[in-house]
Short mmCIF file of C-alpha atoms in Angstrom, two decimals:
data_model
loop_
_atom_site.label_atom_id
_atom_site.label_comp_id
_atom_site.label_asym_id
_atom_site.label_seq_id
_atom_site.Cartn_x
_atom_site.Cartn_y
_atom_site.Cartn_z
CA UNK A 1 38.51 9.42 -26.77
CA UNK A 2 40.55 5.97 -27.43
CA UNK A 3 41.22 4.33 -30.52
CA UNK A 4 40.27 5.64 -34.20
CA UNK A 5 36.75 6.63 -34.22
CA UNK A 6 36.68 5.99 -38.02
CA UNK A 7 39.06 4.36 -40.71
CA UNK A 8 38.34 6.44 -43.78
CA UNK A 9 40.40 9.08 -45.35
CA UNK A 10 36.94 10.85 -46.57
CA UNK A 11 35.13 12.90 -44.10
CA UNK A 12 32.60 15.48 -43.74
CA UNK A 13 33.67 18.05 -41.45
CA UNK A 14 30.84 20.27 -39.87
CA UNK A 15 31.63 23.71 -38.05
CA UNK A 16 29.05 23.86 -35.11
CA UNK A 17 30.06 27.23 -34.59
CA UNK A 18 28.81 28.04 -38.10
CA UNK A 19 25.80 26.36 -37.09
CA UNK A 20 25.60 28.51 -34.07
CA UNK A 21 26.30 32.04 -35.84
CA UNK A 22 23.42 31.45 -38.53
CA UNK A 23 20.89 30.62 -35.81
CA UNK A 24 22.17 33.77 -33.91
CA UNK A 25 21.73 35.93 -37.20
CA UNK A 26 18.16 35.15 -37.45
CA UNK A 27 17.53 34.87 -33.54
CA UNK A 28 18.63 38.54 -33.60
CA UNK A 29 16.08 40.09 -35.99
CA UNK A 30 13.31 38.18 -34.42
CA UNK A 31 11.42 39.50 -31.05
CA UNK A 32 12.13 37.09 -28.08
CA UNK A 33 8.62 35.72 -27.97
CA UNK A 34 8.69 34.51 -31.57
CA UNK A 35 10.02 30.59 -31.68
CA UNK A 36 12.58 29.48 -34.34
CA UNK A 37 12.40 25.85 -35.69
CA UNK A 38 15.73 24.24 -36.80
CA UNK A 39 14.73 22.07 -39.67
CA UNK A 40 16.81 19.08 -39.27
CA UNK A 41 15.35 16.80 -41.60
CA UNK A 42 17.43 14.53 -44.20
CA UNK A 43 20.15 14.25 -41.46
CA UNK A 44 20.22 17.86 -40.99
CA UNK A 45 20.41 18.28 -44.75
CA UNK A 46 23.43 15.81 -44.46
CA UNK A 47 25.41 17.86 -41.79
CA UNK A 48 24.23 14.91 -39.00
CA UNK A 49 20.66 15.61 -37.15
CA UNK A 50 21.78 15.34 -33.43
CA UNK A 51 24.77 16.99 -33.28
CA UNK A 52 23.40 20.02 -35.39
CA UNK A 53 20.22 19.65 -33.11
CA UNK A 54 21.97 20.55 -30.17
CA UNK A 55 24.01 23.17 -31.50
CA UNK A 56 21.21 24.96 -32.73
CA UNK A 57 19.19 24.49 -29.78
CA UNK A 58 22.19 26.02 -27.93
CA UNK A 59 22.09 29.01 -30.14
CA UNK A 60 18.91 29.91 -29.65
CA UNK A 61 16.61 27.67 -31.56
CA UNK A 62 13.38 26.37 -29.73
CA UNK A 63 11.94 23.67 -31.81
CA UNK A 64 13.02 20.95 -34.23
CA UNK A 65 11.15 19.76 -37.45
CA UNK A 66 12.03 16.61 -39.37
CA UNK A 67 9.85 15.20 -42.17
CA UNK A 68 9.33 11.65 -40.84
CA UNK A 69 8.43 9.82 -37.46
CA UNK A 70 11.68 7.95 -37.67
CA UNK A 71 13.73 11.20 -37.95
CA UNK A 72 11.79 12.13 -34.84
CA UNK A 73 12.60 9.23 -32.90
CA UNK A 74 15.99 9.39 -33.77
CA UNK A 75 16.58 12.54 -32.01
CA UNK A 76 14.63 11.34 -28.93
CA UNK A 77 17.01 8.25 -28.66
CA UNK A 78 19.88 10.73 -29.18
CA UNK A 79 18.43 12.21 -25.91
CA UNK A 80 17.24 15.48 -27.52
CA UNK A 81 14.19 16.73 -25.29
CA UNK A 82 13.10 19.75 -27.25
CA UNK A 83 9.92 20.12 -28.97
CA UNK A 84 9.66 18.33 -32.41
CA UNK A 85 7.32 18.34 -35.09
CA UNK A 86 6.84 15.92 -37.97
CA UNK A 87 6.18 17.92 -40.90
CA UNK A 88 5.21 14.74 -43.15
CA UNK A 89 2.61 12.20 -43.13
CA UNK A 90 2.65 9.67 -40.20
CA UNK A 91 0.85 6.35 -40.73
CA UNK A 92 -2.33 5.85 -38.42
CA UNK A 93 -0.74 2.59 -36.66
CA UNK A 94 2.48 4.94 -35.85
CA UNK A 95 0.62 7.28 -33.89
CA UNK A 96 0.84 5.63 -30.43
CA UNK A 97 4.86 5.58 -30.89
CA UNK A 98 4.80 9.19 -31.98
CA UNK A 99 2.82 10.09 -28.74
CA UNK A 100 5.18 8.02 -26.63
CA UNK A 101 8.05 10.31 -27.70
CA UNK A 102 5.80 13.56 -27.01
CA UNK A 103 6.28 14.32 -30.82
CA UNK A 104 3.93 16.77 -32.22
CA UNK A 105 2.04 15.58 -35.64
CA UNK A 106 1.10 17.46 -38.89
CA UNK A 107 -2.61 16.76 -39.73
CA UNK A 108 -4.69 17.59 -42.75
CA UNK A 109 -6.75 14.28 -43.12
CA UNK A 110 -9.69 13.44 -40.58
CA UNK A 111 -8.49 9.53 -40.34
CA UNK A 112 -5.09 10.84 -39.21
CA UNK A 113 -6.70 12.89 -36.74
CA UNK A 114 -9.16 10.33 -35.44
CA UNK A 115 -6.41 8.01 -35.02
CA UNK A 116 -4.38 10.59 -33.09
CA UNK A 117 -7.10 11.17 -30.94
CA UNK A 118 -8.11 7.58 -30.31
CA UNK A 119 -4.68 6.72 -29.30
CA UNK A 120 -4.20 9.71 -27.33
CA UNK A 121 -7.58 8.65 -24.99
CA UNK A 122 -6.26 4.96 -25.00
CA UNK A 123 -2.70 6.33 -23.31
CA UNK A 124 -4.16 9.03 -21.39
CA UNK A 125 -2.05 11.76 -23.06
CA UNK A 126 -2.67 14.86 -24.83
CA UNK A 127 -1.68 14.76 -28.30
CA UNK A 128 -0.30 17.86 -29.87
CA UNK A 129 -1.16 18.42 -33.78
CA UNK A 130 -0.44 21.37 -36.48
CA UNK A 131 -3.15 21.76 -39.29
CA UNK A 132 -1.53 22.05 -42.70
CA UNK A 133 -3.28 24.42 -45.18
CA UNK A 134 -2.23 24.27 -48.60
CA UNK A 135 -2.15 27.98 -49.77
CA UNK A 136 -0.36 27.32 -53.18
CA UNK A 137 2.29 24.76 -52.99
CA UNK A 138 -0.11 21.89 -54.10
CA UNK A 139 1.78 19.13 -51.86
CA UNK A 140 0.43 18.41 -48.41
CA UNK A 141 -2.54 20.31 -46.80
CA UNK A 142 -6.19 21.40 -46.96
CA UNK A 143 -7.25 23.95 -49.39
CA UNK A 144 -7.91 27.46 -47.51
CA UNK A 145 -11.94 27.25 -47.64
CA UNK A 146 -11.89 23.72 -46.08
CA UNK A 147 -9.30 24.40 -43.43
CA UNK A 148 -11.65 26.15 -41.14
CA UNK A 149 -14.29 23.62 -40.63
CA UNK A 150 -11.24 21.08 -40.63
CA UNK A 151 -10.03 23.03 -37.47
CA UNK A 152 -13.44 23.26 -35.68
CA UNK A 153 -13.99 19.50 -35.96
CA UNK A 154 -10.82 18.35 -34.90
CA UNK A 155 -10.27 20.67 -32.05
CA UNK A 156 -13.26 19.06 -30.43
CA UNK A 157 -11.82 15.46 -30.81
CA UNK A 158 -10.58 13.91 -27.10
CA UNK A 159 -7.35 14.09 -26.56
CA UNK A 160 -6.39 16.54 -29.30
CA UNK A 161 -4.71 19.82 -28.76
CA UNK A 162 -4.56 21.83 -32.35
CA UNK A 163 -1.41 23.61 -31.06
CA UNK A 164 -0.44 25.12 -34.81
CA UNK A 165 -1.66 25.97 -37.88
CA UNK A 166 0.77 26.54 -40.82
CA UNK A 167 1.76 26.68 -44.41
CA UNK A 168 4.54 26.48 -46.65
CA UNK A 169 5.52 29.05 -49.37
CA UNK A 170 6.62 27.82 -52.98
CA UNK A 171 8.36 30.80 -54.22
CA UNK A 172 9.37 32.97 -51.31
CA UNK A 173 13.04 32.89 -52.72
CA UNK A 174 12.06 34.69 -55.92
CA UNK A 175 12.37 38.54 -56.19
CA UNK A 176 8.85 39.11 -57.30
CA UNK A 177 7.08 38.48 -53.83
CA UNK A 178 3.14 38.39 -55.16
CA UNK A 179 2.47 34.79 -55.31
CA UNK A 180 4.32 34.40 -51.53
CA UNK A 181 1.88 37.50 -50.25
CA UNK A 182 -1.22 35.67 -52.11
CA UNK A 183 -0.18 32.60 -50.01
CA UNK A 184 0.29 34.39 -46.90
CA UNK A 185 -2.90 36.31 -47.29
CA UNK A 186 -5.14 32.79 -47.71
CA UNK A 187 -3.13 31.68 -44.23
CA UNK A 188 -4.40 35.00 -42.41
CA UNK A 189 -8.07 34.71 -44.03
CA UNK A 190 -7.98 31.24 -42.17
CA UNK A 191 -6.58 32.53 -38.99
CA UNK A 192 -9.22 35.42 -39.01
CA UNK A 193 -11.80 33.52 -39.73
CA UNK A 194 -11.03 31.23 -36.85
CA UNK A 195 -10.96 33.85 -34.47
CA UNK A 196 -13.84 35.26 -35.47
CA UNK A 197 -15.42 31.65 -34.28
CA UNK A 198 -13.47 32.26 -30.89
CA UNK A 199 -10.53 29.95 -31.60
CA UNK A 200 -6.96 31.23 -31.25
CA UNK A 201 -4.36 28.88 -32.52
CA UNK A 202 -1.16 29.50 -30.28
CA UNK A 203 1.53 28.57 -33.11
CA UNK A 204 0.75 30.19 -36.69
CA UNK A 205 4.15 29.54 -38.89
CA UNK A 206 4.73 29.81 -42.59
CA UNK A 207 8.23 31.56 -42.97
CA UNK A 208 10.99 29.47 -44.39
CA UNK A 209 14.74 30.58 -44.85
CA UNK A 210 13.70 33.06 -47.88
CA UNK A 211 10.87 34.59 -46.13
CA UNK A 212 12.68 34.95 -42.69
CA UNK A 213 15.17 36.81 -44.96
CA UNK A 214 12.78 39.04 -47.23
CA UNK A 215 9.53 38.98 -45.28
CA UNK A 216 10.43 39.40 -41.53
CA UNK A 217 6.54 40.57 -40.97
CA UNK A 218 5.30 36.92 -41.70
CA UNK A 219 7.07 35.45 -38.72
CA UNK A 220 3.94 35.46 -36.62
CA UNK A 221 4.49 32.81 -33.67
CA UNK A 222 7.71 30.79 -35.27
CA UNK A 223 10.04 30.74 -38.37
CA UNK A 224 11.21 27.34 -39.77
CA UNK A 225 14.61 27.85 -40.49
CA UNK A 226 16.20 25.19 -43.22
CA UNK A 227 18.89 25.98 -45.75
CA UNK A 228 20.20 29.19 -44.10
CA UNK A 229 20.73 27.52 -40.67
CA UNK A 230 23.76 25.59 -42.72
CA UNK A 231 25.05 28.48 -44.24
CA UNK A 232 23.44 28.63 -47.59
CA UNK A 233 21.27 31.59 -49.32
CA UNK A 234 18.10 30.04 -50.64
CA UNK A 235 18.95 31.51 -53.89
CA UNK A 236 20.33 34.42 -55.64
CA UNK A 237 17.49 36.56 -55.24
CA UNK A 238 17.13 36.97 -51.75
CA UNK A 239 18.63 40.12 -49.63
CA UNK A 240 22.03 38.47 -48.64
CA UNK A 241 22.64 41.87 -46.86
CA UNK A 242 20.08 40.97 -44.42
CA UNK A 243 21.89 38.00 -42.36
CA UNK A 244 25.67 37.01 -42.82
CA UNK A 245 25.76 33.47 -43.14
CA UNK A 246 28.70 31.07 -42.86
CA UNK A 247 28.84 27.66 -44.60
CA UNK A 248 29.08 24.81 -41.93
CA UNK A 249 30.09 21.82 -44.14
CA UNK A 250 33.73 20.94 -45.72
CA UNK A 251 33.99 17.88 -47.61
CA UNK A 252 37.58 16.49 -47.94
CA UNK A 253 39.49 13.52 -48.38
CA UNK A 254 43.36 12.38 -49.26
CA UNK A 255 45.30 11.18 -52.08
CA UNK A 256 45.88 7.52 -51.94
CA UNK A 257 47.59 6.77 -54.85
CA UNK A 258 49.61 9.36 -57.47
CA UNK A 259 50.80 8.23 -60.64
CA UNK A 260 52.10 9.62 -64.39
CA UNK A 261 50.42 7.25 -66.99
CA UNK A 262 51.99 6.77 -70.28
CA UNK A 263 50.49 8.62 -73.21
CA UNK A 264 47.44 7.02 -74.58
CA UNK A 265 46.60 5.47 -71.33
CA UNK A 266 42.59 6.06 -70.20
CA UNK A 267 41.61 7.15 -66.79
CA UNK A 268 38.79 5.50 -65.45
CA UNK A 269 35.59 3.81 -67.00
CA UNK A 270 35.06 4.73 -70.78
CA UNK A 271 38.05 6.43 -71.18
CA UNK A 272 36.92 9.73 -71.44
CA UNK A 273 40.12 11.07 -70.42
CA UNK A 274 43.43 10.37 -72.14
CA UNK A 275 46.89 10.74 -70.51
CA UNK A 276 49.55 12.48 -72.64
CA UNK A 277 52.22 11.12 -70.77
CA UNK A 278 52.82 14.38 -68.97
CA UNK A 279 50.05 14.71 -66.78
CA UNK A 280 50.32 13.61 -62.95
CA UNK A 281 46.87 11.50 -61.88
CA UNK A 282 45.89 11.37 -58.22
CA UNK A 283 43.37 8.87 -56.98
CA UNK A 284 40.94 9.98 -54.15
CA UNK A 285 38.74 7.23 -51.92
CA UNK A 286 35.63 8.89 -52.62
CA UNK A 287 33.05 8.15 -55.20
CA UNK A 288 29.40 8.46 -56.34
CA UNK A 289 28.28 5.84 -53.44
CA UNK A 290 29.45 8.66 -51.05
CA UNK A 291 27.19 11.31 -52.65
CA UNK A 292 29.88 12.83 -54.70
CA UNK A 293 28.00 13.18 -57.89
CA UNK A 294 29.00 11.17 -61.13
CA UNK A 295 27.54 14.01 -63.37
CA UNK A 296 30.87 15.91 -61.82
CA UNK A 297 33.03 13.77 -64.24
CA UNK A 298 35.38 15.63 -66.30
CA UNK A 299 33.43 18.89 -65.12
CA UNK A 300 34.08 19.40 -61.49
CA UNK A 301 37.32 20.74 -59.53
CA UNK A 302 39.00 20.04 -56.16
CA UNK A 303 41.54 21.68 -53.94
CA UNK A 304 44.80 20.34 -53.09
CA UNK A 305 47.92 22.45 -51.76
CA UNK A 306 45.64 25.44 -52.56
CA UNK A 307 45.30 24.98 -55.97
CA UNK A 308 41.91 24.03 -58.19
CA UNK A 309 42.59 21.05 -60.26
CA UNK A 310 40.05 19.16 -62.35
CA UNK A 311 38.33 15.57 -62.06
CA UNK A 312 39.88 13.22 -64.77
CA UNK A 313 38.01 10.92 -65.98
CA UNK A 314 34.70 9.63 -64.71
CA UNK A 315 33.90 9.50 -61.11
CA UNK A 316 33.56 5.48 -59.72
CA UNK A 317 31.38 4.17 -56.92
CA UNK A 318 34.13 4.55 -54.83
CA UNK A 319 37.26 6.55 -56.26
CA UNK A 320 37.66 9.61 -57.90
CA UNK A 321 40.80 10.59 -60.06
CA UNK A 322 42.15 14.08 -60.55
CA UNK A 323 44.63 15.77 -62.82
CA UNK A 324 47.07 17.37 -60.06
CA UNK A 325 50.01 18.49 -62.51
CA UNK A 326 49.35 22.23 -61.84
CA UNK A 327 49.47 21.56 -58.07
CA UNK A 328 52.58 19.39 -57.88
CA UNK A 329 54.75 18.65 -56.05
CA UNK A 330 51.77 16.18 -54.79
CA UNK A 331 52.40 13.46 -52.61
CA UNK A 332 50.28 10.65 -50.93
CA UNK A 333 48.05 11.85 -47.87
CA UNK A 334 47.90 15.07 -49.14
CA UNK A 335 44.46 16.56 -48.29
CA UNK A 336 41.96 17.18 -50.83
CA UNK A 337 38.80 19.57 -50.19
CA UNK A 338 36.08 18.96 -52.48
CA UNK A 339 33.44 21.41 -50.96
CA UNK A 340 34.95 24.21 -48.59
CA UNK A 341 37.88 26.11 -48.35
CA UNK A 342 41.49 25.47 -48.53
CA UNK A 343 44.20 28.01 -48.43
CA UNK A 344 43.15 31.52 -50.27
CA UNK A 345 40.83 29.18 -52.43
CA UNK A 346 37.13 27.78 -52.05
CA UNK A 347 34.77 25.68 -53.60
CA UNK A 348 31.41 26.72 -52.44
CA UNK A 349 28.47 24.02 -52.40
CA UNK A 350 26.44 26.83 -54.50
CA UNK A 351 28.99 26.51 -57.31
CA UNK A 352 28.97 22.90 -57.17
CA UNK A 353 25.03 22.90 -57.23
CA UNK A 354 25.50 25.47 -60.44
CA UNK A 355 27.62 22.79 -62.10
CA UNK A 356 25.07 20.03 -61.53
CA UNK A 357 21.95 21.93 -62.20
CA UNK A 358 20.54 21.75 -59.05
CA UNK A 359 20.43 23.37 -55.86
CA UNK A 360 22.87 23.47 -52.60
CA UNK A 361 20.03 21.42 -50.49
CA UNK A 362 20.24 18.20 -52.83
CA UNK A 363 24.29 18.67 -52.83
CA UNK A 364 24.44 18.46 -49.05
CA UNK A 365 21.94 15.75 -48.64
CA UNK A 366 23.54 13.52 -50.91
CA UNK A 367 26.24 12.96 -48.82
CA UNK A 368 25.83 9.45 -47.53
CA UNK A 369 26.03 8.41 -44.04
CA UNK A 370 29.06 6.10 -44.93
CA UNK A 371 31.11 9.43 -44.89
CA UNK A 372 31.96 10.13 -41.22
CA UNK A 373 30.87 13.74 -40.03
CA UNK A 374 33.46 15.37 -37.73
CA UNK A 375 32.28 18.07 -35.66
CA UNK A 376 34.21 21.11 -35.12
CA UNK A 377 34.44 24.07 -32.49
CA UNK A 378 36.73 26.74 -32.59
CA UNK A 379 38.87 24.89 -35.10
CA UNK A 380 39.35 21.55 -33.03
CA UNK A 381 37.42 18.29 -33.34
CA UNK A 382 34.79 17.78 -30.55
CA UNK A 383 33.17 14.86 -31.65
CA UNK A 384 32.28 12.40 -34.52
CA UNK A 385 29.52 10.19 -36.12
CA UNK A 386 30.41 6.99 -37.96
CA UNK A 387 27.22 5.46 -39.02
CA UNK A 388 28.80 2.26 -40.46
CA UNK A 389 30.31 1.47 -37.14
CA UNK A 390 27.24 2.61 -35.09
CA UNK A 391 29.68 4.99 -33.04
CA UNK A 392 29.67 8.34 -32.12
CA UNK A 393 31.60 9.98 -29.36
CA UNK A 394 31.43 13.65 -28.31
CA UNK A 395 34.30 15.13 -26.37
CA UNK A 396 33.47 15.90 -22.67
CA UNK A 397 32.47 19.37 -22.30
CA UNK A 398 32.50 20.12 -26.10
CA UNK A 399 28.79 21.67 -26.33
CA UNK A 400 27.39 18.51 -27.95
CA UNK A 401 25.30 17.76 -24.58
CA UNK A 402 21.74 17.50 -24.57
CA UNK A 403 19.69 20.39 -25.80
#
């Protein structure tokens, strides 16, 4: 490793040991024959798709799930060879690219299934598809009663293998599982009817993180592990004793300027924070363009020298100010943690999400690619990704090799 991999004081550190631990927590609850899909869409929920995929596969994941074909192709270009399923829509004109990459596709429309079949025949390949059934999410998929004839017809298309059948739960993270139970029943009705007709689907899957925690009997052929792989519980209502999760992400930066503004001086746009002459203000090189939400202006907190300090004024596009008076003596270069632990203090992503009126998923996904990702194992840096410079470097033997 030569030269500097990135030139920012702001980084998102990802603990690959935490990713592995979280996968292991679910893997130990599953029979060996049941597969585990790691959901790495949205750049692995902001953590970095390729390094996280490799860490998850090494820890016991068998499959990868993405939202769009481009995400699957990024993994293939990165040397990841594990089975990948595109959970979202794929345009018919992109089917050949998917088949070249040996990427499984979701189908719920005849035109897409036909395009996949025609491409498979032209290319002399077998295309793997998973049929999406809408049991109550109201998003993508066939309504239950139409799924059986759809599967029957699509299974007859040349070049197609109906490898999977799945649905997505809408309220599995709620304490009341009535709606989830009904969704599961509707999916199993489709499975049973297909069996009556002599058709066995190899992979039946419906469990997201919440269902994998609270409804272990719904695992069937495979679970799809999303938010909990990154160390977050889907809600406060799931059984947190069932699995012990470790947060993988730390968002940190450094103080680049320190001053004590005179009384009456406004801090940042709009003059929403007024200095009284006694307060010390530190400037950080991170802003809302990095995914650090402007809605945290005058509301959020950060950690410096193990002390919680408030955000002072409005968060700018590229910079944020803190009132660090209570943490003095502070100096330029001091580390600041925005999400994560420092000393005996911590700011959990769930806490940030609560302040923003949102969920942990959005908080981590918001972190922009211009923030370098730095990967850790056993406390040491084993690699990084700097999307702006289009550079990445795994340390030799660091466990970032192909999964």
